[in-house]
């Protein structure tokens, strides 16, 4: 299958060729023709599958070939959960649309509203927004949504997780009824299906679960360690190659800040990205990480959601996520676009229960190896009744419904002391994509 055969315009094909994309990913092959034909779509797709282009390409084509562009009434609205995702989607639109006369802008919180209002006054075709700030503009009547012909809901499940359902309902109710709606989500809990039934028309359902060009090839490692020694172990692991770009997950914002201070003081160039940072600080941290000025990025789950960092070799879970499904989202940052990746988790005794949940969700065993010199004082418990950290303070969420699975493949990484004190080293190999069905 080629992009050509999907019915895309020459200007888009040129842009895709500029970026060296030769073949559509499965979600693109499935979504693009239906979206071009004007259908509503309910698409099950994770980050990393190429889903942004799956909605961006048909939308650009539709806008460039019909109607007036750059008026004060935007013709397309894209809703996405986080500022970083909005910025990333915007970059994608600019890249794919570089040979077209279609304009886009972002609307998200943490920055002043003035430039956003000015951009709207100048006239724009596509607005990429987070729900909270969009509501602010609606209330202040600084945005006219009466011309919206296409609505795209990106990462719909995560928007619901973040408490945006009331905002989404109000936004959806205020849009023109005659429009095309494309909904992308990794999982389909009942609330999403209800939303789809209420606000979409005869939506076609698409789900991809085949191995594909951007499949994750991730191997998983757990290092059991006492909670008090975690940061020393982290420093030890990161110091093996201090030039290697590593994304480190912390369950709490405060914990992320403490880690950054510690790692910087230890000589590793480290930055944090989390919800208490200003938008400028978050943007700078991400761009410094992308350009290699900082080698370690410490992130919380929500801030890191969907961030596209190319060829990230390693993701470290300093803390395990309190919701097992977030493990899948975290490791989605490595092993992207066919690259092999490594997910390392530092697990203390009180997190044994979380590890149990993750192993159950992944439906595969994870190698558990203590690192020499950092052996825990008590072994991990791997049964269902194993202990869990106390809730609270870390922005914990309730588990979501829906299924996710992931794949594993060894990538030759040898952790210091690997294999010693092994409590289990029995990885099952399985190259299927994370799959979520509608
Ligand atoms: P997404 O799921 O939209 O976050 O995309 C994941 C990554 O795959 C991004 O870096 C995209 O630029 C890249 N990508 C999207 N479509 C293709 C394609 N057809 N071929 C190769 N890479 C792609």
PDB file of C-alpha atoms and ligand atoms in Angstrom, residues 3 21 23-25 28 46-52 96 214 308 336, ligand 1:
ATOM      1  CA  UNK A   3       0.199   6.953   0.146  1.00  0.00           C
ATOM      2  CA  UNK A  21       7.565   8.402   4.710  1.00  0.00           C
ATOM      3  CA  UNK A  23       4.293   3.623   3.383  1.00  0.00           C
ATOM      4  CA  UNK A  24       1.209   4.444   5.381  1.00  0.00           C
ATOM      5  CA  UNK A  25       0.925   2.764   8.773  1.00  0.00           C
ATOM      6  CA  UNK A  28      -3.384   5.577   8.195  1.00  0.00           C
ATOM      7  CA  UNK A  46      -2.293   4.285  20.541  1.00  0.00           C
ATOM      8  CA  UNK A  47       0.329   6.971  20.352  1.00  0.00           C
ATOM      9  CA  UNK A  48       3.171   5.791  18.141  1.00  0.00           C
ATOM     10  CA  UNK A  49       0.965   4.247  15.465  1.00  0.00           C
ATOM     11  CA  UNK A  50       1.056   7.305  13.215  1.00  0.00           C
ATOM     12  CA  UNK A  51      -2.455   8.387  14.239  1.00  0.00           C
ATOM     13  CA  UNK A  52      -1.709  12.111  13.999  1.00  0.00           C
ATOM     14  CA  UNK A  96       2.412  17.925   6.368  1.00  0.00           C
ATOM     15  CA  UNK A 214       5.907   1.771  14.118  1.00  0.00           C
ATOM     16  CA  UNK A 308       6.995  12.113  20.477  1.00  0.00           C
ATOM     17  CA  UNK A 336       9.044   3.689  18.463  1.00  0.00           C
TER      18      UNK A 336
HETATM   19  P1  LIG B   1       1.963   9.400  16.235  1.00  0.00           P
HETATM   20  O1  LIG B   1       1.324   8.086  16.569  1.00  0.00           O
HETATM   21  O2  LIG B   1       1.101  10.264  15.409  1.00  0.00           O
HETATM   22  O3  LIG B   1       2.481  10.093  17.478  1.00  0.00           O
HETATM   23  O4  LIG B   1       3.251   9.097  15.316  1.00  0.00           O
HETATM   24  C1  LIG B   1       4.365   8.384  15.792  1.00  0.00           C
HETATM   25  C2  LIG B   1       5.613   8.628  14.956  1.00  0.00           C
HETATM   26  O5  LIG B   1       5.543   7.955  13.696  1.00  0.00           O
HETATM   27  C3  LIG B   1       5.878  10.101  14.634  1.00  0.00           C
HETATM   28  O6  LIG B   1       7.262  10.357  14.829  1.00  0.00           O
HETATM   29  C4  LIG B   1       5.532  10.227  13.187  1.00  0.00           C
HETATM   30  O7  LIG B   1       6.251  11.263  12.579  1.00  0.00           O
HETATM   31  C5  LIG B   1       5.921   8.853  12.647  1.00  0.00           C
HETATM   32  N1  LIG B   1       5.149   8.448  11.456  1.00  0.00           N
HETATM   33  C6  LIG B   1       3.847   8.708  11.197  1.00  0.00           C
HETATM   34  N2  LIG B   1       3.472   8.161  10.023  1.00  0.00           N
HETATM   35  C7  LIG B   1       4.548   7.518   9.546  1.00  0.00           C
HETATM   36  C8  LIG B   1       4.783   6.738   8.352  1.00  0.00           C
HETATM   37  N3  LIG B   1       3.816   6.505   7.479  1.00  0.00           N
HETATM   38  N4  LIG B   1       6.012   6.233   8.170  1.00  0.00           N
HETATM   39  C9  LIG B   1       6.987   6.452   9.086  1.00  0.00           C
HETATM   40  N5  LIG B   1       6.838   7.164  10.224  1.00  0.00           N
HETATM   41  C10 LIG B   1       5.628   7.689  10.444  1.00  0.00           C
END
